[in-house]
Each structure stands twice: as structure tokens, then as C-alpha cells.
XYZ file of C-alpha atoms in Angstrom:
656
model
C 50.468 78.220 137.375
C 52.411 75.497 139.534
C 52.224 72.020 138.183
C 50.307 69.389 140.061
C 51.911 66.421 141.333
C 50.472 63.144 142.580
C 51.030 62.017 146.187
C 50.459 58.477 147.916
C 50.835 59.438 151.487
C 51.194 55.877 152.824
C 51.292 54.035 156.180
C 54.986 52.707 155.629
C 56.334 54.797 152.882
C 55.639 57.973 150.666
C 55.807 59.119 147.030
C 55.474 61.864 144.881
C 55.126 61.318 141.304
C 54.483 63.457 138.067
C 53.870 63.256 134.248
C 56.412 63.972 131.583
C 55.712 63.845 128.085
C 52.852 61.658 128.860
C 54.705 59.104 130.898
C 54.331 59.042 134.734
C 57.308 58.561 136.900
C 57.862 58.716 140.696
C 60.341 61.448 141.552
C 63.496 60.424 143.647
C 65.032 62.354 146.325
C 68.608 63.636 146.236
C 69.725 60.382 147.088
C 67.914 58.627 144.229
C 65.551 56.858 146.331
C 61.890 56.921 145.370
C 60.169 55.752 148.275
C 60.174 58.064 151.526
C 59.678 56.559 154.524
C 56.786 58.174 156.524
C 58.882 58.593 159.551
C 59.275 61.595 161.563
C 61.837 62.177 164.239
C 62.174 65.202 166.563
C 65.127 65.646 168.406
C 63.853 68.582 170.509
C 61.478 71.188 170.958
C 63.077 73.601 168.657
C 64.977 71.065 166.210
C 64.208 70.606 162.706
C 62.451 67.740 161.932
C 64.196 64.681 160.162
C 61.847 63.032 157.600
C 62.237 59.744 155.684
C 65.396 57.942 155.477
C 67.150 60.140 157.737
C 64.422 59.613 160.447
C 64.256 56.241 159.826
C 67.779 55.491 160.420
C 67.736 56.803 164.324
C 64.572 55.280 165.031
C 66.212 52.418 166.696
C 68.196 54.461 168.832
C 65.614 57.068 169.392
C 62.162 55.334 169.679
C 60.406 57.424 172.179
C 60.843 60.540 169.912
C 60.602 59.081 166.092
C 56.947 58.835 164.757
C 55.709 56.072 162.029
C 52.405 54.564 160.672
C 51.058 57.834 161.886
C 48.528 57.203 159.077
C 46.561 54.817 161.301
C 45.720 57.711 163.565
C 44.672 60.124 160.846
C 41.322 61.398 161.307
C 40.864 59.076 164.845
C 39.254 60.160 168.123
C 40.860 59.542 171.604
C 38.098 56.734 172.019
C 39.713 54.956 169.159
C 43.318 54.584 170.402
C 42.410 51.090 172.108
C 41.139 49.852 168.959
C 44.544 49.831 167.613
C 46.767 46.853 167.776
C 50.109 47.721 166.535
C 53.294 48.300 168.052
C 53.884 52.098 168.835
C 57.094 53.235 170.629
C 56.037 57.025 170.766
C 53.579 58.535 173.207
C 49.904 58.642 171.882
C 47.337 60.298 173.783
C 43.551 61.384 173.415
C 40.422 61.150 175.370
C 36.740 60.648 174.372
C 35.822 62.300 171.299
C 38.778 64.365 171.486
C 41.832 64.358 168.780
C 44.639 62.110 168.930
C 47.668 63.769 169.851
C 51.499 62.467 169.770
C 53.218 64.202 172.890
C 56.871 65.169 172.035
C 59.080 67.511 173.801
C 56.359 69.468 175.905
C 54.190 69.663 172.479
C 51.099 68.180 171.532
C 51.560 67.192 167.765
C 48.470 66.143 165.901
C 48.511 63.237 162.993
C 48.029 65.944 160.383
C 50.790 67.826 161.546
C 53.110 65.229 161.519
C 52.133 63.922 158.180
C 52.366 67.544 156.711
C 56.138 66.874 157.623
C 56.345 63.813 155.118
C 54.398 65.966 152.596
C 56.841 68.979 153.103
C 59.685 66.328 152.302
C 57.842 65.088 149.251
C 57.000 68.727 148.212
C 60.769 70.060 148.229
C 61.932 66.613 146.494
C 59.515 67.387 143.676
C 60.676 71.149 143.449
C 64.318 70.162 143.340
C 63.631 67.759 140.669
C 61.637 69.857 138.511
C 63.602 73.317 139.195
C 60.013 74.996 139.789
C 57.633 75.855 142.649
C 55.185 72.850 143.283
C 51.983 73.848 145.502
C 49.419 71.902 143.989
C 48.600 68.132 144.634
C 46.576 64.958 144.342
C 46.812 63.149 147.324
C 45.394 59.189 147.784
C 43.505 57.604 150.465
C 42.409 54.136 150.929
C 38.857 53.755 149.266
C 37.514 52.767 153.013
C 38.611 56.060 154.465
C 35.816 57.758 156.329
C 35.318 61.640 155.828
C 37.039 62.533 159.128
C 40.055 60.569 157.557
C 39.698 62.268 154.402
C 39.542 65.812 155.704
C 42.548 64.836 158.037
C 44.591 64.183 155.090
C 43.389 67.357 153.051
C 44.426 69.505 156.340
C 47.829 67.797 156.388
C 48.294 68.772 152.830
C 47.099 72.248 153.410
C 49.716 72.395 156.253
C 52.600 71.562 154.368
C 51.660 74.078 151.462
C 49.926 72.332 149.242
C 46.584 73.167 147.442
C 44.742 69.984 147.450
C 43.176 69.818 144.186
C 41.622 66.247 144.896
C 41.345 63.462 147.507
C 41.716 60.287 145.000
C 40.607 56.886 146.365
C 43.848 54.625 145.971
C 41.897 51.616 143.903
C 41.157 54.386 140.992
C 44.403 55.631 141.003
C 45.853 51.985 140.812
C 43.343 51.404 137.772
C 44.616 54.327 136.306
C 48.468 53.141 136.900
C 47.912 49.801 135.391
C 46.359 50.937 132.117
C 42.711 49.632 132.961
C 41.413 52.448 131.027
C 42.586 50.884 127.986
C 40.602 47.433 128.587
C 37.806 46.525 126.491
C 34.560 48.797 126.399
C 33.221 46.912 129.385
C 35.073 45.468 132.000
C 34.870 44.623 135.874
C 38.100 45.095 138.005
C 38.612 44.435 141.589
C 41.682 46.077 143.305
C 43.310 44.269 146.435
C 45.213 46.921 148.336
C 47.363 45.702 151.147
C 49.769 48.348 152.545
C 51.264 49.076 155.549
C 48.465 49.891 157.915
C 45.311 49.668 155.950
C 43.221 47.146 153.640
C 40.401 47.607 151.165
C 38.989 45.546 148.185
C 37.380 47.672 145.793
C 35.204 46.794 142.717
C 35.277 48.717 139.658
C 33.311 48.931 136.611
C 34.916 50.139 133.384
C 32.545 51.372 130.929
C 34.071 53.121 127.872
C 37.087 54.889 129.935
C 34.930 55.578 132.698
C 35.605 54.006 136.430
C 32.725 53.440 138.614
C 33.213 52.030 142.037
C 30.664 49.391 142.664
C 31.810 48.587 146.179
C 34.197 48.713 148.640
C 34.990 46.835 151.698
C 38.121 46.724 154.086
C 39.792 47.320 157.141
C 41.542 50.481 158.346
C 43.674 48.741 160.835
C 44.878 46.062 158.785
C 47.978 45.560 157.067
C 51.919 45.014 156.932
C 52.252 46.691 160.445
C 50.177 43.713 161.921
C 52.398 41.383 160.208
C 55.362 42.945 161.842
C 54.024 42.965 165.052
C 53.019 39.312 164.935
C 56.744 38.537 163.926
C 58.080 40.595 166.691
C 56.043 38.912 169.169
C 57.342 35.632 167.850
C 60.986 36.819 168.098
C 60.589 38.559 171.669
C 59.366 34.793 172.941
C 62.618 33.336 171.284
C 64.808 35.719 172.902
C 63.227 35.556 176.213
C 63.529 31.374 175.962
C 67.311 32.163 175.042
C 67.848 33.971 178.346
C 67.508 37.230 176.639
C 65.998 40.363 177.838
C 62.283 39.905 179.151
C 60.256 42.100 176.729
C 57.078 40.278 176.172
C 54.953 42.317 178.789
C 56.586 45.529 177.409
C 55.645 44.436 173.751
C 52.031 43.668 174.692
C 51.790 47.125 176.647
C 53.089 48.790 173.489
C 50.533 46.929 171.393
C 47.807 48.218 173.598
C 49.336 51.733 173.551
C 48.809 51.914 177.199
C 52.387 52.390 178.232
C 54.033 54.949 175.931
C 54.023 58.032 178.176
C 57.093 59.981 179.411
C 56.954 57.960 182.570
C 56.820 54.621 180.912
C 59.232 52.291 180.026
C 63.130 52.730 180.049
C 64.940 54.030 176.527
C 67.091 50.731 176.779
C 64.167 48.766 176.594
C 62.421 50.758 173.712
C 65.604 50.698 172.020
C 65.767 46.788 172.311
C 62.302 46.394 171.121
C 62.557 48.708 168.184
C 65.896 46.754 167.101
C 63.805 43.750 167.178
C 60.977 45.035 165.250
C 62.984 46.285 162.598
C 64.594 42.728 162.168
C 61.654 41.317 161.712
C 60.188 43.943 159.204
C 63.391 43.625 157.275
C 63.289 39.844 157.495
C 59.519 39.713 156.460
C 60.451 41.655 153.154
C 63.308 39.504 152.253
C 61.126 36.488 152.539
C 59.189 37.604 149.840
C 62.010 36.486 147.383
C 63.796 34.081 149.597
C 62.558 30.773 151.211
C 64.894 31.336 154.319
C 66.859 34.386 156.134
C 69.041 34.738 159.125
C 68.021 37.384 161.906
C 70.781 38.427 163.662
C 70.724 40.870 166.649
C 74.260 41.326 168.027
C 74.413 42.609 171.759
C 71.044 43.108 172.697
C 72.463 43.158 175.957
C 76.413 43.428 176.836
C 76.235 39.677 177.649
C 73.346 38.565 174.991
C 73.371 38.381 171.058
C 70.351 36.768 169.196
C 69.990 34.782 166.010
C 67.681 32.637 164.334
C 67.067 31.314 160.943
C 63.486 32.034 159.706
C 61.835 30.206 157.001
C 59.003 31.435 154.801
C 56.739 28.484 155.840
C 57.165 29.869 159.327
C 56.324 33.505 158.591
C 53.235 31.842 156.551
C 52.145 30.072 159.617
C 52.509 32.967 161.806
C 50.633 35.376 159.781
C 48.296 33.395 157.778
C 45.284 34.144 160.079
C 45.877 37.664 159.583
C 45.899 37.590 155.914
C 42.672 35.450 156.147
C 40.616 38.347 157.755
C 40.932 40.067 154.225
C 38.725 37.347 152.614
C 35.678 38.334 154.342
C 36.060 41.757 153.119
C 36.501 40.300 149.580
C 33.370 38.597 149.798
C 31.215 41.411 151.183
C 32.750 43.646 148.283
C 31.519 40.890 145.695
C 28.242 40.571 147.208
C 27.490 44.421 147.293
C 28.706 44.672 143.821
C 26.039 41.741 142.974
C 28.785 40.028 140.550
C 30.488 36.435 141.161
C 34.403 36.268 140.953
C 34.094 34.609 137.704
C 32.962 37.675 135.841
C 35.786 39.687 136.939
C 38.260 40.399 133.941
C 41.293 41.360 136.498
C 42.340 41.174 140.064
C 45.180 43.723 140.394
C 47.356 44.021 143.476
C 48.344 47.034 145.336
C 50.537 48.000 148.541
C 53.843 46.511 149.289
C 52.632 43.639 151.319
C 51.007 42.151 148.112
C 54.721 41.173 147.268
C 54.387 38.424 149.499
C 54.014 35.096 147.842
C 51.360 33.847 150.456
C 49.045 36.677 149.645
C 49.267 36.293 145.991
C 48.428 32.740 146.453
C 45.560 33.327 148.666
C 44.027 35.991 146.272
C 44.466 33.941 143.338
C 42.634 30.979 145.015
C 39.894 33.119 146.276
C 39.049 34.753 143.109
C 39.936 31.790 140.884
C 42.404 33.571 139.115
C 43.250 31.527 135.980
C 46.808 32.919 135.070
C 48.497 32.451 138.655
C 49.663 28.797 137.945
C 50.728 29.681 134.426
C 52.934 32.489 135.865
C 54.731 30.278 138.097
C 56.111 28.226 134.978
C 55.262 24.686 136.755
C 52.414 23.873 133.742
C 53.183 23.168 130.208
C 51.157 24.732 127.921
C 50.416 22.587 124.905
C 48.059 22.873 122.043
C 45.183 21.079 123.542
C 45.469 23.435 126.675
C 42.212 25.680 127.390
C 42.955 28.707 129.815
C 40.262 28.208 132.439
C 37.750 30.786 133.276
C 38.517 33.246 135.713
C 40.150 36.798 136.416
C 43.662 37.369 135.437
C 45.939 38.199 138.404
C 47.855 41.259 137.500
C 51.126 42.021 138.922
C 52.329 43.924 135.933
C 53.112 47.393 137.855
C 55.339 47.787 141.151
C 52.781 47.739 143.753
C 54.351 50.233 145.882
C 54.312 52.937 143.160
C 51.233 52.058 141.277
C 49.143 54.385 143.536
C 51.261 57.404 143.150
C 51.790 56.817 139.333
C 47.996 56.979 139.094
C 47.654 59.790 141.368
C 49.908 61.489 138.834
C 47.986 60.728 135.873
C 44.819 62.308 137.528
C 46.959 65.261 138.429
C 47.775 65.812 134.724
C 44.209 65.505 133.724
C 43.150 68.096 136.356
C 45.831 70.362 134.939
C 44.451 69.826 131.384
C 47.504 67.868 129.830
C 45.430 64.803 129.580
C 42.061 66.253 128.312
C 41.322 62.980 126.113
C 43.399 60.433 127.832
C 43.037 57.894 125.156
C 43.586 60.147 122.021
C 46.771 61.532 123.836
C 48.490 58.305 123.316
C 49.040 58.589 119.773
C 48.149 60.961 116.929
C 44.668 60.432 115.750
C 45.275 61.545 112.185
C 48.446 61.776 110.064
C 50.281 65.424 109.815
C 51.957 66.880 106.953
C 52.303 69.779 104.648
C 51.130 70.336 100.830
C 53.841 70.192 98.187
C 54.125 71.117 94.609
C 51.065 69.628 92.631
C 48.685 70.110 95.717
C 49.619 66.750 97.185
C 50.126 66.195 100.950
C 53.392 64.845 102.134
C 53.121 63.183 105.413
C 55.548 63.671 108.050
C 54.011 62.212 111.226
C 51.771 59.051 110.493
C 48.463 58.733 111.900
C 48.596 56.454 115.317
C 52.239 57.906 116.226
C 52.847 57.753 119.632
C 53.583 61.028 121.188
C 55.286 63.284 122.142
C 57.083 62.855 118.757
C 59.364 64.900 116.746
C 60.150 64.417 113.046
C 61.068 66.161 109.959
C 62.205 66.131 105.919
C 64.136 68.212 103.546
C 62.050 70.244 100.730
C 63.241 72.580 97.769
C 61.885 74.672 95.054
C 60.217 73.729 91.930
C 60.070 77.005 90.264
C 63.313 79.204 89.336
C 64.399 82.268 91.580
C 61.915 81.344 93.948
C 61.863 83.799 96.957
C 59.729 82.324 99.571
C 58.250 78.697 100.275
C 54.465 78.270 101.627
C 54.308 76.003 104.525
C 50.670 74.823 104.434
C 50.234 72.432 107.331
C 47.637 69.527 106.859
C 46.167 67.015 109.042
C 44.207 63.945 107.511
C 44.384 60.611 105.447
C 43.790 61.736 101.964
C 46.117 62.063 99.202
C 45.464 65.526 97.965
C 45.973 68.637 99.972
C 42.515 70.087 99.322
C 40.718 67.042 100.818
C 42.463 67.175 104.118
C 41.950 69.784 107.045
C 44.042 72.948 107.276
C 46.087 73.528 110.533
C 47.423 76.533 109.116
C 49.843 78.243 106.834
C 53.015 80.586 106.913
C 55.630 81.701 104.540
C 59.439 81.334 104.816
C 61.655 83.742 102.701
C 65.316 82.675 101.468
C 67.658 84.111 98.610
C 66.402 83.460 94.872
C 68.346 80.545 93.346
C 67.744 78.175 90.374
C 64.720 75.501 91.402
C 65.933 72.285 93.233
C 68.883 74.423 94.778
C 67.166 75.881 98.246
C 67.199 73.624 100.976
C 64.498 74.082 103.389
C 63.951 71.900 106.775
C 60.589 71.279 107.822
C 60.253 69.830 111.618
C 56.981 68.758 113.340
C 56.822 68.515 117.052
C 53.946 67.446 119.223
C 54.641 68.024 122.777
C 52.708 66.205 125.636
C 49.805 68.527 125.492
C 49.324 67.429 122.194
C 50.142 70.845 120.644
C 51.836 71.091 117.390
C 54.860 73.088 116.657
C 56.167 73.617 113.147
C 59.618 74.800 112.384
C 60.986 75.623 108.901
C 64.733 76.578 108.319
C 66.495 77.649 105.356
C 69.799 75.549 105.570
C 71.789 77.939 103.545
C 71.074 81.204 105.799
C 69.741 79.542 109.179
C 66.977 81.625 108.879
C 63.608 79.808 110.620
C 60.259 80.193 111.850
C 58.558 78.530 114.505
C 54.851 78.299 114.556
C 52.554 76.929 117.125
C 49.300 75.320 115.619
C 46.219 74.014 117.081
C 46.198 70.856 118.993
C 47.159 67.998 116.625
C 45.062 65.540 118.866
C 42.103 67.723 120.039
C 39.827 65.913 117.180
C 36.608 64.581 118.033
C 35.972 60.765 117.839
C 33.530 61.445 115.135
C 35.757 63.675 112.829
C 38.507 61.280 113.274
C 36.048 58.122 112.132
C 34.731 60.348 109.163
C 38.021 61.186 107.866
C 39.462 57.646 108.057
C 36.080 56.390 106.519
C 36.307 58.847 103.619
C 40.078 57.788 103.157
C 38.908 54.126 102.778
C 36.074 55.122 100.627
C 38.135 57.097 98.168
C 41.283 55.249 98.404
C 41.550 54.108 94.648
C 40.334 57.306 93.637
C 42.756 59.302 95.799
C 45.700 56.863 94.691
C 44.969 57.583 90.799
C 44.892 61.073 91.623
C 48.395 60.957 93.425
C 50.096 58.708 90.390
C 48.337 61.344 87.714
C 49.885 64.498 89.904
C 53.212 62.803 90.401
C 53.414 61.688 86.791
C 52.352 64.852 85.499
C 54.885 67.126 87.341
C 57.832 64.648 85.929
C 56.247 65.095 82.341
C 56.104 68.719 82.642
C 59.867 69.090 83.687
C 60.787 66.894 80.730
C 58.753 68.910 78.699
C 60.122 72.157 79.715
C 63.521 70.912 79.338
C 62.926 69.775 75.958
C 61.573 72.639 74.412
C 64.405 74.980 75.838
C 66.965 72.402 74.315
C 65.334 72.619 70.836
C 65.257 76.489 70.926
C 68.718 76.643 71.756
C 70.250 73.455 69.719
C 67.553 72.464 67.322
C 69.225 73.841 64.311
C 72.152 71.530 64.615
C 69.815 68.472 64.757
C 69.312 66.408 61.686
C 65.510 67.492 60.483
C 64.228 63.884 60.607
C 65.305 63.389 64.056
C 63.935 66.769 65.126
C 60.559 65.849 63.613
C 60.373 62.774 65.992
C 61.373 64.581 69.098
C 58.774 67.513 67.941
C 56.002 64.677 67.451
C 56.872 63.198 70.811
C 56.301 66.499 72.502
C 53.098 66.574 70.890
C 52.160 63.152 72.070
C 53.192 64.317 75.677
C 50.959 67.472 75.307
C 47.958 65.322 74.100
C 48.370 62.962 77.041
C 48.436 65.918 79.568
C 45.341 67.459 77.887
C 43.501 64.335 78.971
C 43.154 66.138 82.539
C 39.321 66.106 83.459
C 38.456 69.717 85.064
C 36.460 68.347 87.603
C 38.170 65.462 89.100
C 41.662 66.733 88.083
C 42.877 63.283 86.880
C 43.673 62.405 83.272
C 44.719 58.908 81.463
C 47.841 58.361 83.363
C 48.743 55.140 81.645
C 48.609 57.317 78.345
C 50.579 60.057 79.952
C 53.271 57.724 81.264
C 53.921 56.141 78.100
C 53.943 59.367 76.077
C 56.576 60.574 78.679
C 58.857 57.234 78.312
C 58.689 57.822 74.429
C 59.762 61.378 74.421
C 62.547 60.394 77.029
C 63.697 57.684 74.585
C 63.211 60.245 71.392
C 65.622 62.731 73.272
C 68.568 60.402 73.830
C 70.521 61.990 71.131
C 69.501 65.227 72.060
C 70.570 64.685 75.680
C 74.147 63.748 74.315
C 74.348 66.526 72.215
C 73.653 68.764 75.355
C 76.253 66.898 77.320
C 78.846 67.277 74.738
C 78.030 71.095 74.776
C 78.587 71.292 78.446
C 82.053 69.351 78.311
C 83.100 71.403 75.403
C 82.380 74.491 77.543
C 84.197 73.398 80.461
C 87.414 72.675 78.440
C 87.073 75.832 76.777
C 87.147 77.681 80.338
C 89.963 75.815 81.303
C 92.027 76.557 78.278
C 92.430 73.114 76.782
C 90.630 73.956 73.649
C 90.144 76.912 71.369
């Protein structure tokens, strides 16, 4: 089944995103560009449409044949055309209740068809990057879109070859991208979304990871385009005042969408106006990070060139009234949600236009955001500083990409990759295998971020062992029997003395939370890979129960581990000592031999203190008995060492 991608079909730019290994990211095109301009150029009736950056590059020289900001016409009727207040250089038509169409080279294109060309470009980019067919998508829309606009967006996706799995509100997508699902159990969040052509303000309530939209208000005819139009109008007036081409009347008629047909203005005039508009948009963008910028338009006519130094203050003065129009929508949304601004936990900014410093300043003032002045760095925070009440202005995610990233997260949820969003971030319980003595050896600790891969080397505890049982466990207890069994399998290898074989065991948890266990004999390369059940699909109640039991039994579990580990070591020493006495006991002095045998008896007696019910014995006594035997066998160990050296010298012919 095809992967589901997330798409932000924007007025100015569009993006496609996906999730890999639990991490959402925006897919770049062949040129490494993550933002695709929502621009389509049609050179002729049979020509292949140019889309994105290629179309944007010819917009100035072919303004009548290049379509942009088409999102503002999605789901509109002909009667709605006069209500738009934007600069459009391509022919827009529509009458009464009929659909809006764009007349290009003798064909009437609908906004859905043109938007589908943008979506086809995103689809192709995703397929190239992912190396597989992509035909399922989650597409976002402004929260204030009506049913007609939502259906038009869905139709555009279907025309482009997608099965549209969901039409997702942009504020919800942004909340996912900002990680607001990880806030406290109960929170109120405002999403201020000012894009290229639309604005909406949504109030969301977060209750234990579930988002509920309490209210939404906005304007689908208000966005960055309006600021571009205002600045273009300002520059046109400056150009006329300096003796340049007279374009004010043309600008006004195009804003009213009343002079865009084939019999409209000359191509030269449209090219001039397009150049001015493009320069206005670029200057607006630069002034988000600069205080002044130069606008240069050489040879608008063969005799006239234009240059002007625009300041941020001038831009803010020109556009402040447009931005102030968003305040009323903010107030209405708060009133509809029946909450005060001070009750908000966060105000997050979405949409490229929110990069503008004036937007951030106004939003912070309207909502009383406490963090705004702190982030500017012009206030010293001393020990006596108390953070004022009010929401935090959250600008922690790229505002251009937030919606697409959230759509990708929603797509992953729908595809089953994020069935438990909060649990998928980390392993809820430790994972490991059973080792000799019935203990659990942890390979991936609890709360490890996934996807993850980890492994360890193990060996045998018995001579001539032919296989190793890999018993995979999950839990927080020390003994294997107290944890949950996820599965078991055998790995065969050549028989060898204990401690010689080397078996590597590797755990890998993929982005879907599935545990893959690999066991490999390092000598022969023989290996097995087994897929276990989900390592993260554990109910909250079971996780909590396991953790509580591990806390309640912590001391007993520690005693058990100490006893088992000491018992294993003591058993090995006991076996080795009995073997040495059997082979070389006759060579020892009788008094020394009796001392070693007494130490052996003390160790055996200590081992017998193990309780049949708890499987725990007297660990301090066992450790003391083991140490006593270790000290008593020093002379025996020296004898064994001498025997080994003597045998080596004999094999080399150095002694008889």
C-alpha cells in the first residue's frame, strides 16, 4: 500500500512532507528546494505546464499566461470575483453562481485543475525522493474554509492522482508540528495563521493528547498578497511621480479583476507591473530581517529606471491597517471559545507572513504574551524577576513548514505508523534477553528514543554447548521469570569449551515500534533474524503496573540478582577446585589438602542456604565462603600454573 504524505497546498508556496523513523520532514525537489511556489505557467494549448520555481521565473515576462494565488479562487463562484482585492495579471472569469474559470489559450481552467498541477509536481517530487509510488495524501486547508472550498481542494487532489485520505485543518496540523500534544494534560492554545492569501485564528483545547477546536474565525481573502498589493500601489505612485510609466489606473483595474481578458492591457504594461509586484514582494521579505532595503528596477522603459530605499518603518506604516484587521477575528474567536487571552498557554504563529516583526509585535500585544520581550533580549532577568502572566508566543518551528509537517504526522497516524503517538517516541519498558542463572540482561533501557539499534556479545556457560536459547524479555524486573516474554528461538553453532563461542545479539526497534532481534555466531557467520511483536504496543495500565511492581520489589530483586551472580561465580570456582583436587590432590601436603576441602565444604553449605520458594540464599555468607576458598586455593593455583608451564616447555623440547 502506498505511503501517505502530508501536503500543505498554500496560496504562495506548497510543500509535501513525510515521516521517516518517527521524524517528520519536508521533501525537497531535485534542486534541493523544499518550498514549491504555487505558480503554474501555460505557454500554449498543448504545452506541458511549468510549475513551481520554473513557472515563477517566467511570471514577469509571461504575466497573462502565469497563474498564482489560485487558492483564493478555490470553491468560489462568479459572483465572488468582485469581492477579491488582489493584483491578478491572468484572465479570471465567472458569472453569477457559476464556477470561476481562468481562460488560457482557448481553454477554461478551473482553480481545481490548476491546483492539481501544483499537486502533481509535489507528487512527482515525493516519488523521486522516496523511490516508490505515492498516491495517498492528507491535504490541509484553512480552518475557515467552507464546504465548497474544502470539496474543491479534495477534487484538486483527486485530479492530481491522489486518494485524499483526509482534509485537515491547518491549525490542528500546526499544533501537531509544534509538539503541542506533549503539553500538560489540559491546555488552551491559539493558532494565529497568516499565510499568503488567507487568515484564521483558532482556539484549541488540549485534553490528554486530544485536540478540540473550540472556535475559529478568519478571512479567506486576507493575507500576504494584500500587503504585496499595498506596497505595489505605493511603488507605482513613486514611479509615476519620477516620470516613469503610468500604471496606477492599470493597477486599480487589475485589483478589481475587471481588466484581465485577452482584450485587456498590453503585455508590456503587464510585464512592467509584474516586475514591480515581484520587487515589492521580495522587499517585504527582506525587511523581516533587515531595517532597510534597496528596490532597483532598471529599464522599466528604455528611458526610465527606478530605485528606491525602503525602510521597515515605511512598510509597517503602509500595511499596519491591513494587519489590524486580523485583531477583530482574534477577539471574536476568544469570545466564541468563552475564554480570556490570559487563560491561553501558548500562541503559535503559522504562515510565512508571521515572520514580519510587526505581526509578532501586534500578536504579542493583543494576547499579552509574556515571552515576547524576553526573547528580544532587551530585558535583564535578575533573581527578583517574576515572569508576568500570559501565554508564550511560540515561534519554535519554521512557520512556512509547520502545517506540512503536521499533515505528515497526521498521515503517519492514518497509515498506522503512529498508533500511539506518545508511546512511539520512546520504549515504554526495557528490552533484553535471559542469561545464565535466569537473570534479565537489558539491551535497550526503558525510555530510549526510537527508532534505535543496540547489541551485546554473549558466550556459553557449559562445555560443548551446541546452541544458545535467545529468550527475549520486556520489563523492569531483575529476574527473567518476573518479566514478559516476547518470544524465543535457538541459534546453533559448533561445540566448544564454555566461554569460547561468541554470539552477538542485536535489538532493533523500527519507526513502527516493531522489534527485530538478530543473533549471529561470530565464528561461522550463521545468524537468525526474528521479528517480535510490537515493542511499544503496551497499554498504559500494563506499563504502570510493571513499573509499580519493579519499585515495590526493588530490594528483593536486587538481593536476587546479587545472590544469582554470586552463586554462578561460586559454582564455577567450586567446579574448578574439585577438578584440580581430583587431578593433583596427591601432590599436596595432607594438612593443606584438608584446608582446601574444608573451604569447599563451607562453600557448599553456603550454597544450600537458598530458599526453595524465593530462590534467594545468604549472599553475605556465600561471598565470605567464596573468598575463603579463593584464598585457600592460592597454593593449588600456583601448582596448576607450574604444571601448565612445564607442559609447554616439554612440548617445545626444552625439557625432558
